[in-house]
Short mmCIF file of C-alpha atoms and ligand atoms in Angstrom, two decimals:
data_model
loop_
_atom_site.label_atom_id
_atom_site.label_comp_id
_atom_site.label_asym_id
_atom_site.label_seq_id
_atom_site.Cartn_x
_atom_site.Cartn_y
_atom_site.Cartn_z
CA MET A 19 -15.29 33.13 3.56
CA LYS A 20 -18.00 31.20 1.68
CA ALA A 21 -18.49 27.44 1.84
CA THR A 22 -21.15 24.92 0.84
CA ALA A 23 -21.86 21.49 2.29
CA ILE A 24 -24.24 18.67 1.51
CA ALA A 25 -25.45 16.33 4.25
CA PRO A 26 -27.80 13.35 4.48
CA SER A 27 -30.63 12.86 6.91
CA ASN A 28 -30.42 9.61 8.84
CA ILE A 29 -32.81 6.97 10.11
CA ALA A 30 -32.30 5.85 13.70
CA PHE A 31 -32.52 2.11 14.36
CA ILE A 32 -32.04 2.81 18.06
CA LYS A 33 -33.77 6.11 18.83
CA TYR A 34 -32.70 9.22 20.68
CA TRP A 35 -35.67 10.38 22.73
CA GLY A 36 -35.00 12.35 25.91
CA LYS A 37 -32.10 14.47 27.07
CA LYS A 38 -30.15 14.57 30.31
CA ASP A 39 -28.95 18.09 29.49
CA GLU A 40 -31.18 20.34 27.38
CA ASP A 41 -28.65 23.05 26.58
CA LEU A 42 -25.83 20.69 25.66
CA ARG A 43 -28.21 18.24 23.98
CA LEU A 44 -26.78 15.31 25.90
CA PRO A 45 -29.02 12.30 25.28
CA GLU A 46 -30.29 9.92 27.95
CA ASN A 47 -29.15 7.02 25.78
CA GLY A 48 -26.91 6.26 22.83
CA SER A 49 -28.42 5.71 19.38
CA ILE A 50 -27.54 4.04 16.08
CA SER A 51 -28.49 5.14 12.57
CA MET A 52 -27.85 4.93 8.86
CA ASN A 53 -27.36 7.93 6.59
CA LEU A 54 -29.91 8.23 3.80
CA SER A 55 -28.78 8.74 0.21
CA ASN A 56 -31.83 10.64 -1.08
CA LEU A 57 -32.83 12.87 1.83
CA LEU A 58 -30.32 15.67 1.49
CA THR A 59 -29.76 19.23 2.61
CA THR A 60 -27.40 21.57 0.78
CA THR A 61 -26.31 24.71 2.63
CA THR A 62 -24.12 27.66 1.68
CA VAL A 63 -22.77 29.97 4.38
CA GLU A 64 -20.91 33.21 3.83
CA PHE A 65 -19.45 35.36 6.61
CA ASP A 66 -18.86 38.91 5.45
CA PRO A 67 -18.13 42.16 7.34
CA ASN A 68 -20.51 43.95 4.95
CA TYR A 69 -23.56 42.01 6.18
CA LYS A 70 -25.47 44.01 8.81
CA GLU A 71 -27.56 41.07 10.10
CA ASP A 72 -27.59 37.32 9.77
CA GLU A 73 -29.94 36.33 6.97
CA VAL A 74 -31.33 32.82 6.68
CA PHE A 75 -33.15 31.48 3.62
CA ILE A 76 -34.56 27.97 3.86
CA ASN A 77 -35.99 26.52 0.65
CA ASP A 78 -36.12 30.05 -0.82
CA ASP A 79 -38.14 31.61 2.00
CA LEU A 80 -36.66 34.15 4.35
CA ASP A 81 -37.34 32.15 7.48
CA TYR A 82 -38.45 33.93 10.63
CA SER A 83 -39.52 30.85 12.55
CA THR A 84 -37.80 29.12 15.45
CA ALA A 85 -35.57 27.40 12.89
CA GLU A 86 -33.97 30.75 12.17
CA LYS A 87 -33.21 31.39 15.86
CA ARG A 88 -31.61 27.97 16.17
CA ILE A 89 -29.53 28.56 13.06
CA ILE A 90 -28.32 31.95 14.30
CA ALA A 91 -27.47 30.44 17.70
CA HIS A 92 -25.42 27.85 15.82
CA LEU A 93 -23.64 30.55 13.81
CA ASP A 94 -22.83 32.25 17.14
CA ARG A 95 -21.19 29.05 18.44
CA ILE A 96 -19.07 28.84 15.31
CA ARG A 97 -18.20 32.57 15.36
CA SER A 98 -17.06 32.38 18.96
CA ARG A 99 -14.97 29.30 18.24
CA ALA A 100 -13.36 30.97 15.19
CA ASN A 101 -13.07 34.28 17.00
CA ILE A 102 -14.84 36.25 14.28
CA LYS A 103 -17.67 38.78 14.46
CA ASP A 104 -18.90 38.90 10.84
CA LYS A 105 -22.58 38.37 10.16
CA ALA A 106 -23.57 35.65 7.73
CA LYS A 107 -25.87 34.80 4.89
CA VAL A 108 -27.19 31.23 4.96
CA VAL A 109 -29.08 29.60 2.10
CA SER A 110 -30.32 26.07 2.64
CA LYS A 111 -32.34 23.68 0.48
CA ASN A 112 -33.82 20.30 1.31
CA ASN A 113 -34.68 17.92 -1.51
CA PHE A 114 -37.58 16.56 0.64
CA PRO A 115 -40.47 17.94 2.76
CA SER A 116 -39.57 19.21 6.25
CA ARG A 117 -41.45 18.68 9.54
CA THR A 118 -43.19 15.49 8.36
CA GLY A 119 -40.92 13.08 10.22
CA LEU A 120 -37.99 12.86 7.83
CA SER A 121 -35.46 14.43 10.20
CA SER A 122 -34.61 17.59 8.28
CA SER A 123 -32.92 18.94 11.41
CA ALA A 124 -30.34 16.11 11.17
CA SER A 125 -29.34 16.87 7.59
CA GLY A 126 -29.87 20.60 8.12
CA PHE A 127 -27.59 21.03 11.12
CA ALA A 128 -24.98 18.63 9.75
CA ALA A 129 -24.75 20.65 6.50
CA LEU A 130 -24.81 23.96 8.39
CA THR A 131 -22.03 22.83 10.72
CA VAL A 132 -19.69 21.67 7.97
CA ALA A 133 -20.36 24.70 5.74
CA ALA A 134 -20.19 27.32 8.51
CA ALA A 135 -17.08 25.84 10.15
CA SER A 136 -15.27 25.93 6.83
CA ALA A 137 -16.55 29.42 5.94
CA ALA A 138 -15.31 30.62 9.34
CA GLY A 139 -11.84 29.23 8.59
CA LEU A 140 -11.99 26.45 11.18
CA ASN A 141 -10.26 23.17 10.45
CA LEU A 142 -12.11 20.67 12.63
CA SER A 143 -11.81 16.89 12.97
CA VAL A 144 -14.79 14.61 12.29
CA LYS A 145 -15.22 14.21 16.05
CA GLU A 146 -15.23 17.97 16.62
CA LEU A 147 -17.74 18.46 13.79
CA SER A 148 -19.99 15.79 15.28
CA ILE A 149 -19.89 17.49 18.70
CA LEU A 150 -20.64 20.85 17.14
CA ALA A 151 -23.50 19.44 15.01
CA ARG A 152 -24.98 17.83 18.16
CA LEU A 153 -25.24 21.24 19.81
CA GLY A 154 -27.45 22.36 16.89
CA SER A 155 -29.63 19.23 16.79
CA GLY A 156 -28.83 15.95 18.50
CA SER A 157 -29.56 13.65 15.58
CA ALA A 158 -27.33 15.80 13.31
CA CYS A 159 -24.21 14.44 15.01
CA ARG A 160 -24.94 11.06 13.38
CA SER A 161 -24.97 12.60 9.86
CA ILE A 162 -21.31 13.71 9.90
CA SER A 163 -19.53 10.36 9.36
CA ASP A 164 -20.28 7.96 6.52
CA GLY A 165 -22.68 5.03 6.48
CA PHE A 166 -23.81 3.43 9.75
CA THR A 167 -22.98 5.45 12.84
CA GLU A 168 -23.34 5.23 16.61
CA TRP A 169 -23.87 8.26 18.82
CA VAL A 170 -22.17 7.44 22.09
CA ALA A 171 -24.24 9.20 24.76
CA GLY A 172 -21.32 10.41 26.90
CA ASN A 173 -21.48 12.48 30.07
CA SER A 174 -20.16 15.80 28.83
CA SER A 175 -20.06 17.78 25.61
CA GLU A 176 -16.61 16.42 24.75
CA THR A 177 -17.67 12.79 25.20
CA SER A 178 -21.02 12.89 23.35
CA TYR A 179 -20.55 12.40 19.59
CA ALA A 180 -21.09 9.88 16.81
CA VAL A 181 -18.53 7.38 15.61
CA PRO A 182 -18.59 5.48 12.32
CA LEU A 183 -19.57 1.80 12.64
CA TYR A 184 -19.59 0.65 9.01
CA PRO A 185 -19.12 2.30 5.60
CA PRO A 186 -22.14 2.78 3.29
CA ASP A 187 -21.45 -0.31 1.19
CA TYR A 188 -21.23 -2.60 4.24
CA TRP A 189 -24.80 -3.89 3.92
CA ASP A 190 -27.34 -3.62 1.08
CA ILE A 191 -30.30 -2.63 3.22
CA THR A 192 -32.70 -0.13 1.74
CA ASP A 193 -34.84 2.47 3.48
CA MET A 194 -37.99 3.20 1.49
CA VAL A 195 -39.80 6.28 2.73
CA ALA A 196 -43.55 6.47 2.16
CA ILE A 197 -44.70 10.08 2.12
CA VAL A 198 -48.31 10.03 3.21
CA SER A 199 -49.02 13.75 3.51
CA LYS A 200 -47.19 17.05 3.56
CA ASN A 201 -48.96 18.22 6.74
CA LYS A 202 -46.50 19.65 9.26
CA LYS A 203 -46.37 18.15 12.73
CA ASP A 204 -47.68 20.20 15.68
CA VAL A 205 -44.99 19.35 18.20
CA GLY A 206 -41.36 19.29 17.07
CA SER A 207 -38.78 16.80 18.37
CA THR A 208 -37.06 19.28 20.69
CA GLU A 209 -40.34 20.15 22.38
CA GLY A 210 -41.68 16.59 22.44
CA GLN A 211 -38.52 15.17 24.02
CA LYS A 212 -38.95 17.36 27.08
CA PHE A 213 -41.90 15.16 28.10
CA ALA A 214 -40.15 11.80 27.69
CA GLY A 215 -39.37 11.51 31.40
CA SER A 216 -43.04 11.90 32.33
CA SER A 217 -43.94 8.52 30.80
CA PRO A 218 -44.16 5.85 33.52
CA PHE A 219 -42.38 3.51 31.10
CA TYR A 220 -39.34 5.70 30.48
CA PRO A 221 -37.19 4.36 33.35
CA LEU A 222 -37.85 0.83 32.10
CA ARG A 223 -36.80 1.82 28.57
CA LEU A 224 -33.55 3.34 29.84
CA SER A 225 -32.78 0.36 32.06
CA LYS A 226 -32.82 -1.97 29.04
CA MET A 227 -31.08 0.34 26.60
CA SER A 228 -27.46 -0.75 26.84
CA LYS A 229 -28.48 -4.39 26.22
CA LYS A 230 -30.60 -3.32 23.27
CA ILE A 231 -27.69 -1.40 21.74
CA LYS A 232 -25.46 -4.44 22.21
CA PHE A 233 -27.98 -6.69 20.45
CA LEU A 234 -28.44 -4.30 17.54
CA LYS A 235 -24.68 -4.05 17.06
CA GLN A 236 -24.42 -7.84 17.08
CA TYR A 237 -27.14 -8.18 14.42
CA LEU A 238 -25.37 -5.57 12.32
CA LEU A 239 -22.11 -7.46 12.67
CA ASP A 240 -23.77 -10.78 11.77
CA LYS A 241 -25.87 -9.13 9.03
CA ASN A 242 -28.82 -10.95 10.55
CA PHE A 243 -31.62 -9.09 8.78
CA THR A 244 -34.52 -10.83 10.53
CA LYS A 245 -33.27 -10.12 14.06
CA PHE A 246 -32.19 -6.65 13.00
CA GLY A 247 -35.58 -5.78 11.46
CA GLU A 248 -37.55 -7.15 14.40
CA LEU A 249 -35.50 -5.10 16.83
CA VAL A 250 -35.72 -1.91 14.74
CA GLU A 251 -39.51 -2.17 14.45
CA ALA A 252 -39.97 -2.96 18.15
CA GLU A 253 -37.73 -0.01 19.04
CA ALA A 254 -39.85 2.42 16.98
CA LEU A 255 -43.01 1.14 18.65
CA GLU A 256 -41.41 1.45 22.07
CA MET A 257 -40.44 5.06 21.42
CA HIS A 258 -44.01 5.81 20.32
CA ALA A 259 -45.33 4.07 23.45
CA ILE A 260 -43.22 6.52 25.48
CA MET A 261 -44.57 9.44 23.42
CA MET A 262 -48.18 8.32 23.80
CA THR A 263 -47.89 7.83 27.56
CA SER A 264 -46.03 11.05 28.34
CA LYS A 265 -47.78 14.09 29.78
CA PRO A 266 -48.97 15.69 27.59
CA SER A 267 -49.35 12.67 25.33
CA LEU A 268 -47.88 12.90 21.85
CA LEU A 269 -49.67 11.18 18.99
CA TYR A 270 -47.41 11.30 15.97
CA ILE A 271 -48.80 8.18 14.28
CA MET A 272 -51.49 9.23 11.82
CA PRO A 273 -54.18 6.95 10.34
CA GLU A 274 -52.20 6.78 7.08
CA SER A 275 -49.03 5.72 8.91
CA LEU A 276 -50.97 3.11 10.85
CA ARG A 277 -52.42 1.68 7.67
CA ILE A 278 -48.93 1.16 6.26
CA MET A 279 -47.70 -0.35 9.52
CA GLN A 280 -50.52 -2.90 9.31
CA LEU A 281 -49.78 -3.63 5.66
CA VAL A 282 -46.10 -4.22 6.45
CA LYS A 283 -47.10 -6.84 9.01
CA LYS A 284 -49.45 -8.43 6.48
CA TRP A 285 -46.78 -8.54 3.75
CA ARG A 286 -44.39 -10.11 6.23
CA SER A 287 -46.90 -12.77 7.16
CA VAL A 288 -46.91 -13.94 3.54
CA GLY A 289 -43.14 -14.10 3.31
CA LEU A 290 -42.07 -10.64 2.16
CA GLU A 291 -39.43 -9.50 4.61
CA VAL A 292 -39.91 -5.81 5.41
CA TYR A 293 -40.01 -3.82 8.66
CA PHE A 294 -41.14 -0.31 9.53
CA THR A 295 -39.79 2.48 11.66
CA LEU A 296 -40.96 6.07 12.13
CA ASN A 297 -39.96 9.22 13.96
CA THR A 298 -41.89 12.34 14.89
CA GLY A 299 -44.24 12.64 11.97
CA GLN A 300 -46.57 10.72 9.72
CA ASP A 301 -44.05 9.65 7.07
CA ILE A 302 -42.90 6.10 7.50
CA HIS A 303 -39.69 4.26 6.68
CA LEU A 304 -39.77 0.69 5.35
CA ILE A 305 -36.57 -1.28 5.78
CA CYS A 306 -35.85 -4.16 3.41
CA ARG A 307 -33.09 -5.98 1.54
CA GLN A 308 -32.11 -4.91 -1.96
CA GLU A 309 -33.70 -8.01 -3.53
CA ASN A 310 -37.18 -6.98 -2.32
CA VAL A 311 -37.08 -3.30 -3.29
CA ARG A 312 -39.01 -3.68 -6.56
CA ARG A 313 -41.80 -5.75 -5.06
CA ILE A 314 -42.27 -3.46 -2.05
CA TYR A 315 -42.14 -0.35 -4.22
CA GLN A 316 -44.88 -1.80 -6.39
CA LEU A 317 -47.05 -2.75 -3.42
CA LEU A 318 -46.56 0.65 -1.78
CA SER A 319 -47.44 2.48 -5.02
CA GLU A 320 -50.82 0.77 -4.97
CA VAL A 321 -51.67 2.12 -1.48
CA SER A 322 -53.98 5.13 -1.89
CA GLU A 323 -52.52 6.93 1.17
CA VAL A 324 -49.00 6.94 -0.32
CA LYS A 325 -48.28 10.22 -2.13
CA ASP A 326 -44.63 9.65 -2.89
CA ILE A 327 -41.87 7.09 -2.30
CA ILE A 328 -38.20 7.91 -1.72
CA ILE A 329 -35.70 5.07 -1.98
CA ASN A 330 -32.55 5.43 0.12
CA LYS A 331 -29.40 3.41 0.44
CA SER A 332 -26.80 3.89 3.12
CA ALA A 333 -24.87 7.04 2.25
CA LYS A 334 -21.81 9.16 2.84
CA GLY A 335 -21.89 11.72 5.62
CA ALA A 336 -21.69 15.52 5.44
CA ARG A 337 -19.07 16.96 3.10
CA LEU A 338 -18.00 20.17 1.40
CA ILE A 339 -18.89 20.70 -2.24
CA SER A 340 -17.70 23.36 -4.65
CA LYS A 341 -21.04 24.46 -6.15
CA HIS A 342 -22.49 27.30 -4.03
CA LEU A 343 -26.19 28.16 -3.76
CA PHE A 344 -25.48 31.90 -4.19
C1 DP6 B 25 -37.43 10.73 16.95
O1 DP6 B 25 -32.44 15.44 16.87
O2 DP6 B 25 -34.63 16.41 16.13
O3 DP6 B 25 -35.95 11.44 15.22
O4 DP6 B 25 -31.75 17.43 19.52
O5 DP6 B 25 -33.89 18.54 20.04
O6 DP6 B 25 -32.91 18.75 17.75
P1 DP6 B 25 -33.06 17.88 18.98
O7 DP6 B 25 -33.91 16.60 18.54
P2 DP6 B 25 -33.83 15.75 17.20
O8 DP6 B 25 -34.59 14.42 17.67
C2 DP6 B 25 -34.70 13.28 16.85
C3 DP6 B 25 -35.65 12.32 17.45
C4 DP6 B 25 -36.00 11.13 16.60
C5 DP6 B 25 -35.13 9.93 16.91
C6 DP6 B 25 -33.74 9.91 16.34
O9 DP6 B 25 -33.51 10.43 15.23
O10 DP6 B 25 -32.87 9.32 17.00
#
C-alpha cells in the first residue's frame, strides 16, 4: 500500500482566477497550460493500519500549516473512494521554491493524487485522476495529462477536468523562469481568488473568455508564436488587473518582477521575440522559442535581480515511479 508519483507544475497561458463553486473548485472559466519539465514534485504515500495519525512531511519538514490540512482532506477523499480507513504517511519534495509563484500546488496535488490513489488500490482513468486532483487544487487537474492541456470549466464535478491538447514534443516553446527572490507570498491563490468577483472588470473578463480561449487554441494549432505570445502576455496582465482592482486589492507584482517585464518589452523592441507571464508571486516566466534560449538566458543572467533561472520544456504529466522517498 505504498506508491510514489512525480508530477510537473504547469504554466497557464489562459488563467484560472475565480471559482463558481468553492468547495468543488469549479472555475468561472476554462484555462490552458503547458506542463513544465523542471518544476517537479515527487510524493510517496503509504496507507498502513499501524499508523495512528496522518503524517505529512513536505521538503523534510513536518508540516503543520494549512497545506497539511488540505493534504489530509485530500487523503480523506481518496480513502472514502477506496473504502479504506488506514492512516497515511506522506513525504513530498519539490525541486523548486514554493509559494513564490511557481504553482507548487499544481505539481503537489497532481503527484499526491496519483500516488495516493495507487497506494489506496484505486485504478482510475486519466479523467478521474484529473477530477480528483482538481478537488485538491484547481490548477493540479492540468498537470495529470502530458504536454499542453485544457481544463474545461464544466458545470459539475464530473464535467470539470483537463483534457490533453498536444503532446510535449508538439511545439519547441521554452518557459524560462526567473527566480527573483525566495520571499513567500502573503496571500495564497485560494484566498486571493475569493476576491476576483469584487473587481469591477471581472464580468468583462468573463464575457470575453470563450473567444479568448478560441483564439489561443487557434494560435496553438497554427504554431503562430507572435500571436500566441502577445495573447499570453496580455492575459497575464489582465489577470493582474483583476487582482489589483479587487477588494482587497492584491499586489503580487514586485519591483523585481516589474523590472523584468520592462526588460522583456525592451528586448522585444530590438527584435528578440520573448513574452512574459506570471501567477501569484514574484517569480516570472519568460516564453520563447528554442532558438532564442541561449541569448535570453545570457541576458537574464546579467540582471542583478535574477537569483536563479530554471529552463523548462513542455513535459509529461503526473506518473507513478518505482523509487520511493521512504
Ligand atoms: C494564478 O490552482 O493554486 O496560478 O484551486 O484554490 O488551489 P486553488 O487555486 P490554484 O490557482 C492557480 C491560479 C493561477 C492561474 C493558473 O494557474 O491558472
